[in-house]
Coordinates of C-alpha atoms in Angstrom, one line a residue:
M1 CA 0.0 0.0 0.0
A2 CA 2.8 2.4 0.9
V3 CA 4.6 1.7 -2.5
S4 CA 1.4 2.3 -4.4
Q5 CA 0.7 5.5 -2.6
L6 CA 4.3 6.7 -3.2
A7 CA 4.0 5.9 -6.9
S8 CA 0.7 7.8 -7.1
T9 CA 2.2 10.8 -5.3
M10 CA 5.1 10.8 -7.7
R11 CA 2.8 10.6 -10.7
R12 CA 0.8 13.5 -9.5
R13 CA 3.9 15.6 -8.9
V14 CA 5.4 14.7 -12.3
A15 CA 2.1 15.4 -14.0
G16 CA 1.9 18.8 -12.2
A17 CA 5.4 19.7 -13.3
F18 CA 5.1 18.7 -16.9
T19 CA 1.8 20.5 -17.2
H20 CA 3.8 23.7 -17.4
R21 CA 5.2 24.5 -20.8
S22 CA 8.3 26.0 -19.3
V23 CA 9.3 22.6 -17.8
R24 CA 8.8 20.9 -21.1
L25 CA 10.8 23.6 -22.9
L26 CA 13.6 23.3 -20.3
F27 CA 14.0 19.5 -20.9
I28 CA 13.7 19.6 -24.7
T29 CA 16.2 22.5 -24.8
A30 CA 18.7 20.7 -22.6
S31 CA 18.4 17.6 -24.7
V32 CA 18.9 19.5 -28.0
A33 CA 21.8 21.4 -26.5
M34 CA 23.6 18.2 -25.4
A35 CA 23.1 16.6 -28.8
A36 CA 24.6 19.7 -30.4
M37 CA 27.5 19.6 -28.0
T38 CA 28.1 16.0 -28.9
A39 CA 28.3 16.9 -32.6
V40 CA 30.5 20.0 -32.1
S41 CA 32.8 18.1 -29.7
Y42 CA 33.3 15.3 -32.3
V43 CA 33.9 17.7 -35.2
T44 CA 36.3 20.1 -33.3
S45 CA 38.2 17.4 -31.3
D46 CA 41.7 16.4 -32.3
P47 CA 41.8 13.6 -34.9
G48 CA 44.0 11.6 -32.7
L49 CA 41.5 11.7 -29.9
R50 CA 38.6 10.5 -32.0
D51 CA 39.5 6.9 -31.3
D52 CA 38.3 7.4 -27.8
P53 CA 34.5 7.9 -28.2
W54 CA 33.5 7.9 -24.5
P55 CA 33.2 11.7 -24.0
Q56 CA 31.0 12.1 -27.0
A57 CA 29.1 8.9 -26.1
G58 CA 28.4 10.2 -22.6
L59 CA 27.0 13.4 -23.9
A60 CA 24.9 11.5 -26.5
L61 CA 23.5 9.2 -23.8
A62 CA 22.7 12.2 -21.6
A63 CA 20.8 13.8 -24.4
I64 CA 18.9 10.6 -25.1
G65 CA 18.1 10.2 -21.4
L66 CA 16.8 13.8 -21.1
F67 CA 14.6 13.2 -24.2
V68 CA 13.2 10.0 -22.8
V69 CA 12.4 11.7 -19.5
Y70 CA 10.7 14.5 -21.4
L71 CA 8.6 11.9 -23.3
L72 CA 7.6 10.0 -20.1
G73 CA 6.8 13.2 -18.3
V74 CA 4.6 14.5 -21.1
R75 CA 2.8 11.2 -21.3
I76 CA 2.1 11.2 -17.5
A77 CA 0.9 14.8 -17.7
Q78 CA -1.4 14.0 -20.6
T79 CA -2.8 10.8 -19.1
Q80 CA -3.2 12.0 -15.5
T81 CA -6.8 12.8 -14.5
R82 CA -7.1 16.4 -13.7
A83 CA -10.4 17.4 -12.1
G84 CA -9.2 20.8 -10.7
R85 CA -9.4 21.8 -7.1
K86 CA -12.0 20.1 -4.9
P87 CA -15.0 22.3 -4.1
A88 CA -15.2 23.7 -0.7
P89 CA -17.1 21.5 1.8
R90 CA -20.7 22.4 2.2
E91 CA -23.2 21.6 4.8
K92 CA -24.0 17.9 4.9
F93 CA -27.4 16.7 3.8
A94 CA -28.7 20.2 2.8
Q95 CA -30.9 18.4 0.2
L96 CA -33.0 17.0 3.0
T97 CA -35.3 20.0 2.4
L98 CA -35.9 18.6 -1.1
V99 CA -36.8 15.2 0.5
D100 CA -39.4 17.0 2.7
Q101 CA -41.0 18.6 -0.4
Y102 CA -41.2 15.2 -2.3
F103 CA -42.5 13.4 0.8
D104 CA -45.2 16.1 1.5
A105 CA -46.3 15.8 -2.1
L106 CA -46.6 12.0 -1.9
R107 CA -48.5 12.1 1.4
R108 CA -50.7 15.0 0.4
D109 CA -51.9 13.2 -2.7
N110 CA -51.9 9.8 -1.0
R111 CA -49.6 8.5 -3.7
L112 CA -48.8 5.0 -2.3
I113 CA -49.2 3.8 -5.8
S114 CA -46.4 6.1 -6.9
A115 CA -44.1 4.8 -4.2
Q116 CA -45.0 1.2 -5.1
F117 CA -44.3 1.9 -8.8
F118 CA -40.9 3.4 -8.0
F119 CA -40.0 0.4 -5.8
Q120 CA -41.1 -2.0 -8.6
M121 CA -39.1 -0.2 -11.2
V122 CA -36.0 -0.3 -9.1
C123 CA -36.2 -3.6 -7.3
K124 CA -38.6 -5.7 -9.4
P125 CA -38.4 -4.2 -12.9
R126 CA -39.6 -7.3 -14.7
S127 CA -43.1 -6.8 -13.2
R128 CA -43.4 -3.4 -14.9
I129 CA -41.1 -3.3 -17.9
L130 CA -42.6 -5.4 -20.7
R131 CA -39.8 -5.0 -23.2
I132 CA -36.4 -3.3 -23.6
S133 CA -35.1 -2.9 -27.1
E134 CA -31.5 -1.6 -27.5
R135 CA -29.5 -0.8 -30.6
A136 CA -25.8 -0.2 -30.4
T137 CA -23.9 1.3 -33.4
L138 CA -20.1 1.3 -33.5
Y139 CA -18.5 4.5 -34.6
T140 CA -14.9 5.1 -33.5
R141 CA -14.0 4.8 -29.8
S142 CA -17.5 5.4 -28.6
T143 CA -20.7 3.6 -29.4
S144 CA -24.1 5.2 -29.9
I145 CA -26.8 3.4 -27.8
H146 CA -30.5 3.8 -28.5
S147 CA -32.8 2.1 -25.9
T148 CA -36.6 1.9 -25.9
F149 CA -38.5 0.9 -22.7
T150 CA -42.1 -0.3 -22.9
I151 CA -43.6 0.1 -19.4
S152 CA -47.0 -1.0 -18.2
A153 CA -49.1 1.2 -15.9
P154 CA -49.5 0.3 -12.2
D155 CA -53.2 -0.3 -12.7
A156 CA -56.0 0.7 -15.0
D157 CA -57.2 3.6 -12.8
S158 CA -53.8 5.3 -12.0
S159 CA -53.5 8.8 -13.3
G160 CA -51.2 11.8 -13.1
P161 CA -47.4 12.1 -13.7
M162 CA -45.1 9.5 -12.1
V163 CA -41.4 9.5 -11.5
T164 CA -40.2 6.6 -13.7
P165 CA -36.8 5.0 -13.1
L166 CA -35.3 3.6 -16.3
I167 CA -31.8 2.4 -15.5
L168 CA -29.5 2.2 -12.4
Q169 CA -26.4 4.2 -13.1
P170 CA -23.2 3.7 -11.0
K171 CA -22.6 6.8 -8.9
S172 CA -19.0 7.2 -10.1
T173 CA -19.8 7.3 -13.8
L174 CA -21.5 9.9 -16.1
L175 CA -24.0 9.5 -18.8
N176 CA -22.7 10.9 -22.1
S177 CA -24.9 12.8 -24.6
V178 CA -28.1 11.4 -23.1
K179 CA -31.5 12.5 -24.1
F180 CA -35.0 11.1 -23.4
I181 CA -38.0 11.0 -25.8
I182 CA -41.6 10.3 -24.9
G183 CA -44.3 10.5 -27.5
G184 CA -41.9 12.1 -30.0
E185 CA -41.0 15.0 -27.7
R186 CA -37.8 15.4 -25.8
V187 CA -38.0 15.5 -22.0
S188 CA -35.5 16.1 -19.3
S189 CA -34.5 13.6 -16.6
L190 CA -34.2 14.3 -12.9
T191 CA -30.8 15.5 -11.8
Q192 CA -28.8 13.1 -9.6
V193 CA -29.6 15.2 -6.5
Q194 CA -33.3 15.2 -7.3
A195 CA -33.3 11.4 -8.0
I196 CA -31.5 10.7 -4.7
A197 CA -33.9 13.0 -2.8
Y198 CA -36.9 11.3 -4.4
S199 CA -35.6 7.9 -3.5
A200 CA -35.1 9.0 0.1
A201 CA -38.7 10.4 0.1
V202 CA -40.1 7.1 -1.1
I203 CA -38.2 5.3 1.6
R204 CA -39.6 7.7 4.2
Y205 CA -43.1 7.3 2.8
L206 CA -42.9 3.5 3.1
V207 CA -41.8 3.9 6.7
S208 CA -44.7 6.2 7.4
E209 CA -47.1 3.4 6.5
V210 CA -46.1 1.6 9.7
N211 CA -47.1 4.3 12.2
E212 CA -46.3 7.9 13.2
D213 CA -43.9 6.8 16.0
A214 CA -41.8 4.8 13.7
L215 CA -41.8 7.8 11.2
A216 CA -40.7 10.2 13.9
I217 CA -37.8 8.0 15.1
Y218 CA -36.8 7.3 11.5
R219 CA -36.6 11.0 10.7
D220 CA -34.7 12.0 13.9
Q221 CA -32.2 9.1 14.0
I222 CA -32.0 7.1 10.8
E223 CA -32.8 9.2 7.8
V224 CA -29.6 11.3 7.8
R225 CA -27.6 8.0 7.5
V226 CA -30.0 6.7 4.8
Y227 CA -29.4 9.8 2.8
E228 CA -25.7 9.5 3.3
I229 CA -25.8 6.0 1.9
L230 CA -27.9 7.1 -1.1
S231 CA -25.6 10.0 -1.9
R232 CA -22.2 8.6 -1.1
S233 CA -20.0 7.9 -4.1
D234 CA -17.1 6.0 -2.6
T235 CA -19.0 2.8 -2.0
G236 CA -16.3 0.2 -2.6
A237 CA -14.9 -0.1 1.0
V238 CA -16.0 -3.0 3.2
P239 CA -16.8 -0.8 6.2
F240 CA -19.4 0.9 4.0
D241 CA -21.3 -2.4 3.5
S242 CA -21.2 -3.0 7.3
Y243 CA -22.6 0.5 7.8
V244 CA -25.4 -0.2 5.4
N245 CA -26.3 -3.4 7.2
R246 CA -26.4 -1.6 10.6
V247 CA -28.8 1.1 9.2
C248 CA -31.0 -1.6 7.8
E249 CA -31.1 -3.4 11.1
N250 CA -32.1 -0.1 12.8
I251 CA -35.0 0.2 10.4
R252 CA -36.2 -3.3 11.2
A253 CA -36.0 -2.4 14.9
L254 CA -38.4 0.6 14.6
P255 CA -41.2 0.6 17.2
G256 CA -44.5 -0.8 16.0
V257 CA -43.2 -2.9 13.2
E258 CA -45.3 -6.1 13.2
S259 CA -45.5 -9.0 10.9
R260 CA -48.1 -7.3 8.7
H261 CA -45.5 -4.5 8.1
D262 CA -42.7 -6.9 7.0
Q263 CA -43.4 -6.4 3.3
I264 CA -43.3 -2.6 3.6
I265 CA -40.1 -2.6 5.7
Q266 CA -38.5 -5.1 3.5
A267 CA -39.3 -2.9 0.5
A268 CA -37.6 0.1 2.1
I269 CA -34.5 -2.0 3.0
L270 CA -34.3 -3.5 -0.5
L271 CA -34.4 0.0 -2.0
I272 CA -31.5 1.1 0.2
S273 CA -29.6 -2.0 -0.8
R274 CA -30.2 -1.5 -4.5
L275 CA -29.4 2.2 -4.4
R276 CA -26.3 2.1 -2.2
K277 CA -23.9 1.9 -5.2
R278 CA -26.2 3.2 -8.0
Y279 CA -28.7 5.9 -8.5
A280 CA -31.9 5.7 -10.5
V281 CA -32.0 7.7 -13.7
C282 CA -35.6 8.9 -13.7
V283 CA -38.0 10.8 -16.0
V284 CA -41.4 12.2 -15.1
A285 CA -44.0 10.6 -17.4
E286 CA -47.7 10.2 -17.5
F287 CA -49.3 7.0 -18.7
P288 CA -51.9 7.5 -21.4
V289 CA -55.6 7.6 -20.3
P290 CA -57.5 4.6 -21.4
A291 CA -60.3 5.0 -23.9
A292 CA -63.8 5.3 -22.4
A293 CA -64.9 2.0 -24.0
G294 CA -61.9 0.2 -22.5
S295 CA -62.0 -1.3 -19.1
G296 CA -60.6 -4.1 -17.0
L297 CA -57.9 -6.2 -18.8
V298 CA -58.2 -4.4 -22.1
A299 CA -57.5 -1.0 -20.4
T300 CA -54.6 -2.4 -18.4
L301 CA -53.0 -4.0 -21.5
T302 CA -53.3 -0.9 -23.6
R303 CA -51.9 1.5 -20.9
T304 CA -48.3 1.3 -21.7
L305 CA -45.6 4.0 -21.9
R306 CA -42.8 4.0 -24.4
V307 CA -39.7 5.9 -23.4
S308 CA -36.6 6.2 -25.7
M309 CA -33.2 6.9 -24.3
E310 CA -30.2 7.8 -26.5
R311 CA -26.7 8.0 -25.2
K312 CA -23.1 7.4 -26.1
M313 CA -20.9 4.8 -24.3
V314 CA -17.2 4.0 -24.5
V315 CA -16.9 0.3 -25.0
T316 CA -13.8 -1.8 -24.0
R317 CA -12.6 -5.2 -25.1
V318 CA -12.9 -7.8 -22.3
G319 CA -10.8 -10.8 -21.7
H320 CA -7.1 -9.8 -21.4
R321 CA -7.7 -7.2 -18.6
Q322 CA -9.4 -9.6 -16.2
P323 CA -7.4 -10.5 -13.1
V324 CA -6.0 -14.0 -12.7
Q325 CA -8.0 -16.1 -10.2
D326 CA -6.2 -17.2 -7.1
G327 CA -7.3 -20.8 -7.6
A328 CA -5.4 -21.3 -10.8
G329 CA -2.2 -23.4 -10.8
L330 CA 1.3 -22.1 -11.5
A331 CA 1.4 -23.4 -15.1
R332 CA -2.1 -22.1 -15.8
R333 CA -1.3 -18.7 -14.3
F334 CA 1.8 -18.5 -16.4
L335 CA -0.1 -19.3 -19.6
I336 CA -2.9 -16.8 -18.7
V337 CA -0.4 -14.0 -17.9
T338 CA 1.6 -14.7 -21.1
W339 CA -1.6 -14.7 -23.2
Q340 CA -2.6 -11.4 -21.6
L341 CA 0.7 -9.8 -22.5
V342 CA 0.4 -11.0 -26.1
L343 CA -3.1 -9.5 -26.4
R344 CA -1.9 -6.3 -24.9
A345 CA 1.0 -6.2 -27.3
L346 CA -1.4 -6.8 -30.2
D347 CA -3.6 -4.0 -29.0
S348 CA -0.6 -1.6 -28.8
A349 CA 0.4 -2.6 -32.3
R350 CA -3.1 -1.9 -33.6
Q351 CA -3.1 1.5 -32.0
T352 CA 0.4 2.3 -33.4
F353 CA -0.8 1.4 -36.9
G354 CA -4.1 3.1 -36.6
V355 CA -6.2 -0.1 -36.7
Q356 CA -9.4 0.3 -34.7
S357 CA -10.8 -2.6 -32.7
S358 CA -13.7 -4.4 -34.4
V359 CA -14.8 -6.0 -31.1
I360 CA -17.8 -4.6 -29.4
S361 CA -18.6 -5.7 -25.8
Y362 CA -21.9 -4.4 -24.4
P363 CA -23.1 -5.0 -20.8
L364 CA -26.3 -7.0 -20.4
D365 CA -27.5 -5.5 -17.1
N366 CA -30.8 -4.5 -18.8
A367 CA -31.5 -8.1 -19.8
S368 CA -32.4 -8.8 -16.1
R369 CA -34.8 -5.8 -15.9
T370 CA -37.5 -7.1 -18.4
S371 CA -39.2 -10.2 -19.5
S372 CA -38.4 -9.5 -23.2
Y373 CA -35.0 -8.1 -24.0
H374 CA -33.7 -7.3 -27.5
L375 CA -30.2 -6.1 -28.3
Q376 CA -29.1 -5.2 -31.8
I377 CA -25.4 -4.3 -32.4
Q378 CA -24.4 -2.9 -35.7
G379 CA -20.8 -2.9 -36.9
A380 CA -18.9 -0.3 -38.9
E381 CA -19.2 0.2 -42.6
G382 CA -17.3 -2.4 -44.6
T383 CA -17.6 -5.2 -42.0
Y384 CA -19.7 -8.3 -41.3
L385 CA -20.5 -10.2 -38.1
A386 CA -18.0 -13.0 -37.5
S387 CA -18.6 -14.1 -33.9
Q388 CA -21.0 -13.5 -31.1
E389 CA -21.0 -14.8 -27.5
I390 CA -21.9 -13.9 -23.9
V391 CA -18.9 -13.6 -21.7
R392 CA -18.6 -13.1 -17.9
S393 CA -16.9 -9.8 -17.4
D394 CA -16.9 -9.9 -13.6
P395 CA -15.3 -13.2 -12.3
S396 CA -17.3 -12.8 -9.0
S397 CA -20.7 -12.8 -10.7
A398 CA -22.8 -15.9 -10.9
G399 CA -24.0 -17.5 -14.1
F400 CA -27.0 -16.1 -15.8
H401 CA -30.4 -17.8 -16.1
A402 CA -33.1 -17.3 -18.7
D403 CA -36.1 -19.1 -20.2
H404 CA -34.6 -18.5 -23.6
V405 CA -31.5 -17.0 -25.1
G406 CA -31.0 -16.8 -28.8
F407 CA -28.8 -15.1 -31.4
Q408 CA -29.7 -14.2 -35.0
A409 CA -27.8 -16.5 -37.4
R410 CA -24.6 -15.1 -39.0
L411 CA -25.4 -14.7 -42.7
G412 CA -22.8 -12.1 -43.6
Q413 CA -24.8 -9.2 -42.3
R414 CA -23.1 -6.4 -40.3
S415 CA -25.4 -6.6 -37.3
S416 CA -26.2 -9.0 -34.5
H417 CA -29.5 -9.6 -32.7
L418 CA -29.7 -11.1 -29.2
Y419 CA -33.0 -12.1 -27.6
V420 CA -33.5 -12.9 -23.9
R421 CA -36.7 -14.0 -22.3
N422 CA -37.1 -13.7 -18.6
G423 CA -33.4 -13.2 -18.0
R424 CA -32.0 -13.3 -14.5
S425 CA -28.5 -12.6 -13.0
F426 CA -27.2 -11.0 -16.2
S427 CA -25.3 -8.4 -14.3
G428 CA -21.5 -8.9 -14.7
H429 CA -22.0 -10.3 -18.2
V430 CA -21.4 -8.8 -21.6
V431 CA -22.2 -9.8 -25.2
V432 CA -19.0 -9.7 -27.3
N433 CA -19.4 -9.3 -31.1
D434 CA -16.4 -9.5 -33.5
F435 CA -16.8 -7.9 -36.9
F436 CA -14.4 -8.8 -39.7
E437 CA -13.4 -6.6 -42.6
R438 CA -15.1 -7.4 -45.9
M439 CA -12.9 -8.6 -48.7
P440 CA -10.9 -7.5 -50.6
G441 CA -10.4 -4.8 -47.9
S442 CA -6.9 -4.0 -46.9
M443 CA -5.5 -7.5 -47.5
A444 CA -5.6 -7.2 -51.3
P445 CA -3.2 -4.2 -51.6
A446 CA -0.9 -5.9 -49.1
A447 CA -0.9 -9.2 -51.1
L448 CA -0.3 -7.4 -54.4
S449 CA 2.6 -5.4 -52.9
S450 CA 4.1 -8.5 -51.5
F451 CA 3.8 -10.4 -54.7
A452 CA 5.5 -7.6 -56.7
A453 CA 8.3 -7.1 -54.2
T454 CA 9.0 -10.9 -54.0
A455 CA 9.1 -11.2 -57.8
I456 CA 11.6 -8.4 -58.2
I457 CA 13.7 -9.6 -55.2
C458 CA 13.9 -13.1 -56.8
L459 CA 14.9 -11.6 -60.1
C460 CA 17.6 -9.5 -58.5
A461 CA 18.9 -12.5 -56.6
A462 CA 19.0 -14.5 -59.8
I463 CA 21.0 -11.8 -61.6
K464 CA 23.5 -11.2 -58.8
L465 CA 24.0 -14.9 -58.2
Q466 CA 24.0 -15.6 -61.9
L467 CA 21.4 -18.3 -61.6
W468 CA 19.9 -20.1 -64.7
G469 CA 21.9 -17.9 -67.0
V470 CA 20.0 -14.7 -66.1
S471 CA 22.1 -11.5 -66.9
L472 CA 21.4 -7.8 -66.5
Q473 CA 20.8 -5.8 -69.6
S474 CA 20.3 -2.3 -68.0
T475 CA 20.4 -0.6 -64.7
D476 CA 16.7 0.3 -64.6
L477 CA 15.9 -2.6 -62.3
V478 CA 17.5 -0.9 -59.2
A479 CA 15.3 2.2 -59.8
V480 CA 12.2 0.1 -60.0
L481 CA 13.1 -1.8 -56.9
L482 CA 13.7 1.4 -55.0
A483 CA 10.4 2.8 -56.1
L484 CA 8.5 -0.3 -54.9
P485 CA 8.2 0.8 -51.2
A486 CA 6.7 4.1 -52.3
V487 CA 4.2 2.2 -54.4
A488 CA 3.3 -0.1 -51.6
A489 CA 2.9 2.8 -49.2
L490 CA 0.6 4.5 -51.8
W491 CA -1.5 1.3 -51.9
V492 CA -1.8 1.3 -48.1
G493 CA -2.8 4.9 -48.1
I494 CA -5.5 4.4 -50.8
E495 CA -7.1 1.5 -49.1
N496 CA -7.4 3.4 -45.8
R497 CA -9.8 5.8 -47.4
Y498 CA -12.3 3.1 -47.9
S499 CA -11.8 1.1 -44.6
A500 CA -13.9 2.3 -41.7
L501 CA -11.6 0.5 -39.2
G502 CA -8.3 1.5 -40.8
G503 CA -7.6 -2.0 -42.2
V504 CA -6.4 -5.0 -40.3
L505 CA -3.1 -5.5 -38.4
A506 CA -2.0 -8.3 -40.7
A507 CA -2.1 -6.0 -43.7
K508 CA -0.1 -3.3 -41.9
V509 CA 2.6 -5.8 -40.8
S510 CA 2.7 -7.3 -44.3
A511 CA 3.2 -3.9 -45.9
G512 CA 6.0 -3.1 -43.4
V513 CA 7.8 -6.3 -44.1
T514 CA 7.4 -5.8 -47.9
M515 CA 8.9 -2.3 -47.8
G516 CA 11.7 -3.4 -45.4
S517 CA 12.6 -6.4 -47.6
A518 CA 12.5 -4.3 -50.7
L519 CA 14.9 -1.7 -49.2
Y520 CA 17.2 -4.4 -47.9
A521 CA 17.3 -6.0 -51.4
A522 CA 18.0 -2.7 -53.0
A523 CA 20.9 -2.0 -50.7
L524 CA 22.2 -5.5 -51.2
Y525 CA 22.0 -5.1 -54.9
V526 CA 24.2 -2.0 -55.1
I527 CA 26.7 -3.1 -52.4
V528 CA 29.7 -5.3 -53.5
V529 CA 30.1 -8.3 -51.2
P530 CA 33.6 -9.7 -51.4
E531 CA 32.7 -13.2 -50.2
P532 CA 30.5 -15.2 -52.7
Q533 CA 29.2 -17.5 -50.0
L534 CA 28.2 -14.6 -47.8
E535 CA 26.5 -12.8 -50.7
R536 CA 24.6 -16.0 -51.5
A537 CA 23.5 -16.4 -47.9
L538 CA 22.3 -12.7 -47.7
W539 CA 20.3 -13.1 -50.9
I540 CA 18.8 -16.4 -49.7
G541 CA 17.7 -14.6 -46.5
A542 CA 16.1 -11.8 -48.5
V543 CA 14.2 -14.2 -50.8
T544 CA 13.2 -16.3 -47.8
V545 CA 11.8 -13.3 -45.9
A546 CA 9.9 -12.0 -48.9
G547 CA 8.6 -15.5 -49.7
I548 CA 7.3 -16.1 -46.2
N549 CA 5.7 -12.7 -46.2
L550 CA 4.0 -13.4 -49.5
V551 CA 2.7 -16.9 -48.5
A552 CA 1.5 -15.6 -45.2
T553 CA -0.3 -12.6 -46.7
I554 CA -1.9 -14.6 -49.5
G555 CA -2.9 -17.3 -47.0
S556 CA -4.5 -14.7 -44.7
W557 CA -6.3 -13.1 -47.6
Q558 CA -7.7 -16.4 -48.8
L559 CA -8.6 -17.5 -45.3
R560 CA -10.6 -14.3 -44.7
S561 CA -12.2 -14.6 -48.1
S562 CA -13.2 -18.2 -47.3
V563 CA -14.7 -17.3 -44.0
Q564 CA -16.7 -14.5 -45.6
R565 CA -17.9 -16.8 -48.4
Y566 CA -19.0 -19.4 -45.8
F567 CA -21.2 -16.9 -43.9
T568 CA -22.7 -15.2 -47.0
G569 CA -23.3 -18.6 -48.6
R570 CA -25.2 -20.1 -45.6
R571 CA -28.9 -20.9 -45.9
I572 CA -31.3 -19.8 -43.2
A573 CA -32.7 -23.3 -42.8
N574 CA -29.2 -24.6 -42.0
S575 CA -28.0 -21.7 -39.9

């Protein structure tokens, strides 16, 4: 703990220092000055002393060291979270006056049905939410989410606006670009302070259903702590859970609580438990009034409310960032850690080459909140759905249960569709979809570049090694070979214009190997190697690298094409 705190403190101080441009300018100026001194020292030194490179080498290493420190400091400064100064502490629980207003409104209108509806939407959402349909569209780093909630009215006779919780949002996260639409009109949601205050008012209203003595003791001794639980954001500590349990026990011990009040008290405790780490994102909505001719079951079935919510979410790839479980053996832990390092290295390579991830992982928390859940995920332009599965993102979560879970068949489309009926325990699970690039994509230019480079390298090797009687008639071949990397780079640049994901990593690596082998062969062609055996070995190495690159690139191209043909050629009856 002490080491981590020291490292965190050092990061904050380094970030604070390198935030100033003067510090950055100081380091970069010192690095350039030392590099210049190295060059001047080498040029102006006595020719007899140039055999001793250590003075110049020391200056060069110092210049490189300062530049590396500059790069690391700038990286820490740019990646460190800066939220500014903390606001001045204000009076605790000043929002309790807002709780009083909401409670007075509930009690004045005898809105027990509103309190019950709020409880059901938070703790038993499947009893009220008939269907949730979500559509996720991949853009760049963020994903656009469009959710539609179909909610049934509490009963056929209920009227007036009701506070309607839609989702439970973690207190430490923010909703990005969120908007709500009801009946084609955009509406505003309650602020987090209002939502927490209304939650506290509902809990107070449930306690008031016991008797006035219980309500008085609750307001004087317990409610401040309940509001602290609902509004507190640092909820990860173990003492906080113990604190919540003690508050719940105090509510159970209120005077006058009898067996007939167990259901009401349990509802209040369950609300506290559900909202201790999350807050309810709520809108104020009014259910449509049933037609005069409708009554009974018909009126109840037709009184539904449709609320649309649009937001943006930053999605992450799951799998290689999960912690290793303690129960794993030494060999298994080694393999898991090694595989995690490989995946992270591949991710770093993709980011370096500008290749965006084609994997979308979307949380399935809402699958447990309704009896009918639909999720449609749409990939980027120029891609098709290759794989889809449900993965456990939280190792501590239990397995999910549902009456039915089904995916739409993969037929070469660029969207997936998941359906869950009566889902339970989906929290801690995500659906992971992998979208592949449509052919020819970025692999065709890479394969053509590799083929051209390999052919010319083989021809140069045959000429230099005088194989099969091949001889050189002109010197244009060297110019053509030197132009090949530029042509390959041009192909790579052209294909990026039409690839929404920036191509695939295999194409980028193949293009790099192609250009490197071409430059190597060009240098080897113009350099005179005195030893024939060494020259032969060098040319064999160049031809081998180019050939392996060509075979691997064409094989990857054909494999990707074969997979795409398989999905597009499937029949629905056999899918």
